[in-house]
mmCIF file of C-alpha atoms in Angstrom:
data_model
loop_
_atom_site.group_PDB
_atom_site.id
_atom_site.type_symbol
_atom_site.label_atom_id
_atom_site.label_comp_id
_atom_site.label_asym_id
_atom_site.label_seq_id
_atom_site.Cartn_x
_atom_site.Cartn_y
_atom_site.Cartn_z
ATOM 1 C CA UNK A 135 96.310 119.435 108.080
ATOM 2 C CA UNK A 136 99.721 118.159 107.138
ATOM 3 C CA UNK A 137 102.032 121.100 105.784
ATOM 4 C CA UNK A 138 105.124 120.257 103.453
ATOM 5 C CA UNK A 139 107.607 123.181 102.813
ATOM 6 C CA UNK A 140 109.938 123.315 99.712
ATOM 7 C CA UNK A 141 112.551 125.713 99.196
ATOM 8 C CA UNK A 142 113.340 127.435 97.264
ATOM 9 C CA UNK A 143 110.541 127.774 94.703
ATOM 10 C CA UNK A 144 112.673 128.627 91.732
ATOM 11 C CA UNK A 145 116.491 128.428 91.298
ATOM 12 C CA UNK A 146 118.599 129.554 88.273
ATOM 13 C CA UNK A 147 122.337 127.932 88.158
ATOM 14 C CA UNK A 148 124.907 127.932 85.658
ATOM 15 C CA UNK A 149 125.961 124.694 83.874
ATOM 16 C CA UNK A 150 128.191 122.796 86.325
ATOM 17 C CA UNK A 151 126.932 124.067 89.522
ATOM 18 C CA UNK A 152 125.210 122.097 92.171
ATOM 19 C CA UNK A 153 122.060 123.005 93.436
ATOM 20 C CA UNK A 154 120.315 122.257 97.108
ATOM 21 C CA UNK A 155 116.563 121.927 97.311
ATOM 22 C CA UNK A 156 115.058 121.478 101.019
ATOM 23 C CA UNK A 157 111.746 119.850 102.049
ATOM 24 C CA UNK A 158 110.269 119.663 105.767
ATOM 25 C CA UNK A 159 107.437 118.614 107.089
ATOM 26 C CA UNK A 160 106.294 121.852 109.209
ATOM 27 C CA UNK A 161 103.870 119.986 111.927
ATOM 28 C CA UNK A 162 104.736 116.470 111.471
ATOM 29 C CA UNK A 163 107.231 113.920 111.546
ATOM 30 C CA UNK A 164 108.212 111.926 108.233
ATOM 31 C CA UNK A 165 110.304 109.068 108.204
ATOM 32 C CA UNK A 166 109.250 108.625 104.243
ATOM 33 C CA UNK A 167 109.948 111.651 102.139
ATOM 34 C CA UNK A 168 109.267 111.466 98.267
ATOM 35 C CA UNK A 169 110.911 113.657 95.484
ATOM 36 C CA UNK A 170 109.529 113.533 92.056
ATOM 37 C CA UNK A 171 110.274 115.167 88.710
ATOM 38 C CA UNK A 172 108.411 116.392 86.307
ATOM 39 C CA UNK A 173 108.434 117.751 82.833
ATOM 40 C CA UNK A 174 105.800 120.409 81.194
ATOM 41 C CA UNK A 175 102.602 118.879 80.521
ATOM 42 C CA UNK A 176 103.740 115.456 81.863
ATOM 43 C CA UNK A 177 102.693 113.407 84.902
ATOM 44 C CA UNK A 178 104.858 113.238 87.982
ATOM 45 C CA UNK A 179 107.779 111.097 87.946
ATOM 46 C CA UNK A 180 109.238 109.401 91.152
ATOM 47 C CA UNK A 181 112.877 109.938 91.453
ATOM 48 C CA UNK A 182 113.530 108.252 94.586
ATOM 49 C CA UNK A 183 112.333 107.711 97.675
ATOM 50 C CA UNK A 184 113.857 109.053 101.358
ATOM 51 C CA UNK A 185 114.343 107.555 104.470
ATOM 52 C CA UNK A 186 115.132 109.224 107.407
ATOM 53 C CA UNK A 187 118.370 107.937 108.972
ATOM 54 C CA UNK A 188 119.490 105.672 105.920
ATOM 55 C CA UNK A 189 120.440 105.580 102.336
ATOM 56 C CA UNK A 190 117.706 106.682 99.732
ATOM 57 C CA UNK A 191 116.344 104.446 97.021
ATOM 58 C CA UNK A 192 116.102 105.426 93.603
ATOM 59 C CA UNK A 193 113.927 104.532 90.810
ATOM 60 C CA UNK A 194 115.520 102.670 88.145
ATOM 61 C CA UNK A 195 117.416 105.180 85.550
ATOM 62 C CA UNK A 196 117.939 107.948 88.367
ATOM 63 C CA UNK A 197 121.284 108.449 88.603
ATOM 64 C CA UNK A 198 122.009 108.488 92.244
ATOM 65 C CA UNK A 199 125.479 110.496 92.337
ATOM 66 C CA UNK A 200 123.753 112.817 90.097
ATOM 67 C CA UNK A 201 120.689 113.114 92.632
ATOM 68 C CA UNK A 202 122.361 113.129 96.240
ATOM 69 C CA UNK A 203 119.199 112.682 98.694
ATOM 70 C CA UNK A 204 120.132 113.379 102.177
ATOM 71 C CA UNK A 205 117.269 112.497 104.947
ATOM 72 C CA UNK A 206 118.995 113.698 108.001
ATOM 73 C CA UNK A 207 116.088 114.232 110.558
ATOM 74 C CA UNK A 208 112.243 113.413 110.752
ATOM 75 C CA UNK A 209 111.575 116.686 109.198
ATOM 76 C CA UNK A 210 113.950 117.502 106.437
ATOM 77 C CA UNK A 211 114.969 115.797 103.514
ATOM 78 C CA UNK A 212 117.217 117.544 100.761
ATOM 79 C CA UNK A 213 118.360 117.018 96.954
ATOM 80 C CA UNK A 214 121.117 118.222 95.814
ATOM 81 C CA UNK A 215 121.473 118.105 91.906
ATOM 82 C CA UNK A 216 125.096 117.994 90.876
ATOM 83 C CA UNK A 217 127.046 118.929 88.015
ATOM 84 C CA UNK A 218 123.971 120.658 86.976
ATOM 85 C CA UNK A 219 123.485 120.346 82.783
ATOM 86 C CA UNK A 220 120.462 121.951 80.945
ATOM 87 C CA UNK A 221 118.692 118.844 80.627
ATOM 88 C CA UNK A 222 118.363 118.814 84.545
ATOM 89 C CA UNK A 223 115.789 121.756 83.760
ATOM 90 C CA UNK A 224 113.026 120.977 85.541
ATOM 91 C CA UNK A 225 110.184 120.970 88.202
ATOM 92 C CA UNK A 226 110.962 118.951 91.341
ATOM 93 C CA UNK A 227 108.610 117.981 93.998
ATOM 94 C CA UNK A 228 108.894 116.456 97.436
ATOM 95 C CA UNK A 229 106.045 114.867 99.206
ATOM 96 C CA UNK A 230 105.303 113.146 102.464
ATOM 97 C CA UNK A 231 102.793 111.443 104.739
ATOM 98 C CA UNK A 232 101.452 112.109 108.431
ATOM 99 C CA UNK A 233 101.798 108.987 109.741
ATOM 100 C CA UNK A 234 99.262 110.131 112.062
ATOM 101 C CA UNK A 235 96.551 111.191 109.364
ATOM 102 C CA UNK A 236 96.178 108.246 107.560
ATOM 103 C CA UNK A 237 97.191 107.313 103.765
ATOM 104 C CA UNK A 238 97.210 111.154 102.434
ATOM 105 C CA UNK A 239 100.381 112.348 100.884
ATOM 106 C CA UNK A 240 100.991 115.986 101.126
ATOM 107 C CA UNK A 241 103.128 117.825 98.597
ATOM 108 C CA UNK A 242 105.400 120.626 98.551
ATOM 109 C CA UNK A 243 104.554 123.641 96.498
ATOM 110 C CA UNK A 244 107.753 122.267 93.918
ATOM 111 C CA UNK A 245 110.986 124.021 92.899
ATOM 112 C CA UNK A 246 111.356 124.843 89.452
ATOM 113 C CA UNK A 247 115.173 124.694 88.386
ATOM 114 C CA UNK A 248 116.445 126.106 85.188
ATOM 115 C CA UNK A 249 120.226 125.424 84.302
ATOM 116 C CA UNK A 250 121.665 127.982 81.851
ATOM 117 C CA UNK B 613 101.346 95.883 86.317
ATOM 118 C CA UNK B 614 102.267 99.171 87.908
ATOM 119 C CA UNK B 615 100.777 101.665 85.501
ATOM 120 C CA UNK B 616 97.495 103.772 85.951
ATOM 121 C CA UNK B 617 96.061 104.517 82.662
ATOM 122 C CA UNK B 618 94.030 108.354 82.944
ATOM 123 C CA UNK B 619 91.813 109.690 80.545
ATOM 124 C CA UNK B 620 90.677 111.978 78.583
ATOM 125 C CA UNK B 621 94.008 113.514 78.388
ATOM 126 C CA UNK B 622 92.079 117.095 78.304
ATOM 127 C CA UNK B 623 88.556 118.155 78.711
ATOM 128 C CA UNK B 624 86.463 121.248 78.210
ATOM 129 C CA UNK B 625 83.173 121.841 79.617
ATOM 130 C CA UNK B 626 81.021 124.523 80.720
ATOM 131 C CA UNK B 627 80.564 126.251 83.664
ATOM 132 C CA UNK B 628 77.907 124.146 85.682
ATOM 133 C CA UNK B 629 78.717 120.712 83.855
ATOM 134 C CA UNK B 630 80.029 117.225 85.272
ATOM 135 C CA UNK B 631 83.543 116.394 83.873
ATOM 136 C CA UNK B 632 84.487 112.718 84.424
ATOM 137 C CA UNK B 633 87.869 111.647 84.683
ATOM 138 C CA UNK B 634 88.685 107.976 84.620
ATOM 139 C CA UNK B 635 91.717 105.514 85.777
ATOM 140 C CA UNK B 636 92.186 102.197 85.191
ATOM 141 C CA UNK B 637 94.508 99.755 87.110
ATOM 142 C CA UNK B 638 96.151 96.439 86.749
ATOM 143 C CA UNK B 639 97.446 95.799 90.307
ATOM 144 C CA UNK B 640 94.818 94.510 92.431
ATOM 145 C CA UNK B 641 97.376 94.916 95.131
ATOM 146 C CA UNK B 642 96.613 98.577 95.028
ATOM 147 C CA UNK B 643 94.520 99.840 97.924
ATOM 148 C CA UNK B 644 94.603 103.375 98.177
ATOM 149 C CA UNK B 645 93.611 105.535 94.900
ATOM 150 C CA UNK B 646 93.928 109.291 95.820
ATOM 151 C CA UNK B 647 92.928 112.331 93.172
ATOM 152 C CA UNK B 648 95.228 115.299 93.035
ATOM 153 C CA UNK B 649 94.565 118.580 91.811
ATOM 154 C CA UNK B 650 97.606 120.756 90.145
ATOM 155 C CA UNK B 651 97.569 124.511 89.359
ATOM 156 C CA UNK B 652 100.611 125.822 86.876
ATOM 157 C CA UNK B 653 103.961 126.294 89.274
ATOM 158 C CA UNK B 654 102.550 124.674 92.111
ATOM 159 C CA UNK B 655 102.506 121.363 93.733
ATOM 160 C CA UNK B 656 99.543 118.631 93.961
ATOM 161 C CA UNK B 657 97.129 118.979 96.207
ATOM 162 C CA UNK B 658 95.249 115.979 97.475
ATOM 163 C CA UNK B 659 91.542 116.233 96.642
ATOM 164 C CA UNK B 660 89.780 113.063 97.584
ATOM 165 C CA UNK B 661 90.745 109.491 97.908
ATOM 166 C CA UNK B 662 89.434 106.398 98.150
ATOM 167 C CA UNK B 663 89.766 102.655 99.796
ATOM 168 C CA UNK B 664 88.637 99.479 97.915
ATOM 169 C CA UNK B 665 86.407 98.933 100.300
ATOM 170 C CA UNK B 666 83.529 101.095 99.199
ATOM 171 C CA UNK B 667 82.195 101.801 96.016
ATOM 172 C CA UNK B 668 81.731 105.902 96.431
ATOM 173 C CA UNK B 669 82.994 108.694 98.281
ATOM 174 C CA UNK B 670 81.387 111.962 97.958
ATOM 175 C CA UNK B 671 83.685 115.500 99.399
ATOM 176 C CA UNK B 672 81.668 118.584 98.558
ATOM 177 C CA UNK B 673 81.521 118.467 94.852
ATOM 178 C CA UNK B 674 83.797 116.051 94.095
ATOM 179 C CA UNK B 675 82.995 112.495 94.232
ATOM 180 C CA UNK B 676 84.565 109.426 93.619
ATOM 181 C CA UNK B 677 83.184 106.246 91.985
ATOM 182 C CA UNK B 678 85.013 102.835 92.436
ATOM 183 C CA UNK B 679 84.490 99.827 90.477
ATOM 184 C CA UNK B 680 86.678 96.903 92.024
ATOM 185 C CA UNK B 681 85.482 93.891 89.684
ATOM 186 C CA UNK B 682 86.422 96.566 86.589
ATOM 187 C CA UNK B 683 89.464 97.961 88.290
ATOM 188 C CA UNK B 684 88.235 101.405 87.336
ATOM 189 C CA UNK B 685 87.883 104.527 89.226
ATOM 190 C CA UNK B 686 86.398 107.940 88.182
ATOM 191 C CA UNK B 687 86.517 111.477 89.646
ATOM 192 C CA UNK B 688 83.210 113.459 89.085
ATOM 193 C CA UNK B 689 83.192 117.316 89.753
ATOM 194 C CA UNK B 690 79.900 118.529 90.502
ATOM 195 C CA UNK B 691 78.591 121.920 89.454
ATOM 196 C CA UNK B 692 81.885 122.731 88.008
ATOM 197 C CA UNK B 693 83.650 126.399 88.197
ATOM 198 C CA UNK B 694 86.170 127.720 86.258
ATOM 199 C CA UNK B 695 88.106 127.700 89.030
ATOM 200 C CA UNK B 696 88.247 124.312 88.919
ATOM 201 C CA UNK B 697 90.120 124.785 85.446
ATOM 202 C CA UNK B 698 93.397 122.573 86.410
ATOM 203 C CA UNK B 699 95.291 119.320 85.741
ATOM 204 C CA UNK B 700 93.882 116.270 87.701
ATOM 205 C CA UNK B 701 95.890 113.225 88.242
ATOM 206 C CA UNK B 702 94.918 109.645 89.994
ATOM 207 C CA UNK B 703 97.151 107.888 91.399
ATOM 208 C CA UNK B 704 97.304 104.403 93.112
ATOM 209 C CA UNK B 705 99.250 102.916 96.016
ATOM 210 C CA UNK B 706 100.361 99.360 97.952
ATOM 211 C CA UNK B 707 100.087 99.643 101.587
ATOM 212 C CA UNK B 708 100.494 102.324 104.161
ATOM 213 C CA UNK B 709 103.376 105.256 103.582
ATOM 214 C CA UNK B 710 104.631 103.508 100.015
ATOM 215 C CA UNK B 711 105.042 105.062 96.908
ATOM 216 C CA UNK B 712 102.095 106.524 94.756
ATOM 217 C CA UNK B 713 102.076 105.707 90.920
ATOM 218 C CA UNK B 714 100.379 108.405 89.372
ATOM 219 C CA UNK B 715 98.567 108.424 86.137
ATOM 220 C CA UNK B 716 99.255 110.983 82.898
ATOM 221 C CA UNK B 717 96.859 113.435 84.157
ATOM 222 C CA UNK B 718 93.611 115.337 82.587
ATOM 223 C CA UNK B 719 93.943 119.055 81.434
ATOM 224 C CA UNK B 720 90.562 120.386 82.417
ATOM 225 C CA UNK B 721 89.060 123.761 81.214
ATOM 226 C CA UNK B 722 85.825 124.696 82.902
ATOM 227 C CA UNK B 723 84.631 127.733 80.439
ATOM 228 C CA UNK B 724 82.509 130.493 82.090
#
């Protein structure tokens, strides 16, 4: 089946630094990838839609200068949390859809970000 | 209009029981309704999904019932096992490749 790899699985960084999270589709090409944020015991909140070769579309209330998304190839999207603060600590998850496999969306394994 | 309302928030059943999780939506443009299972510290995994042109879909021990007129759909887990203990999310989307709208999630615990 479609495989989405997310890296790193966890990261700890200091306040004020930037962190990059990678999302790769391993066995298919994804023109669109999605980035979610999840707080403990809560649902997934869509942050942005990443489009290959063009600017990402951010959901209302998500700071695009804070959460930089780059989708430079059909198999890689990156999320960079810039000038991270403790309130950015969360579980970040990406997803993508293999267009040859119908409607199903595959999720990455997630990245636990802790800002200290 | 874009919300998907999920209930219950949490559920405890005995091994072998049939937990039922319900979701309701308002937007009739939704045409894809998946269910995801998530274990702690992991990303969601697709369990089963349904399109509005069918009323029921079964895959293994998981069944989706879909009521288009009531704008509701539910997940049934047959012969539940302790390994099914996880958080379950319903979702919906419009069209192919568009963003998913998630329900709030249901924490299921299956007691052995």
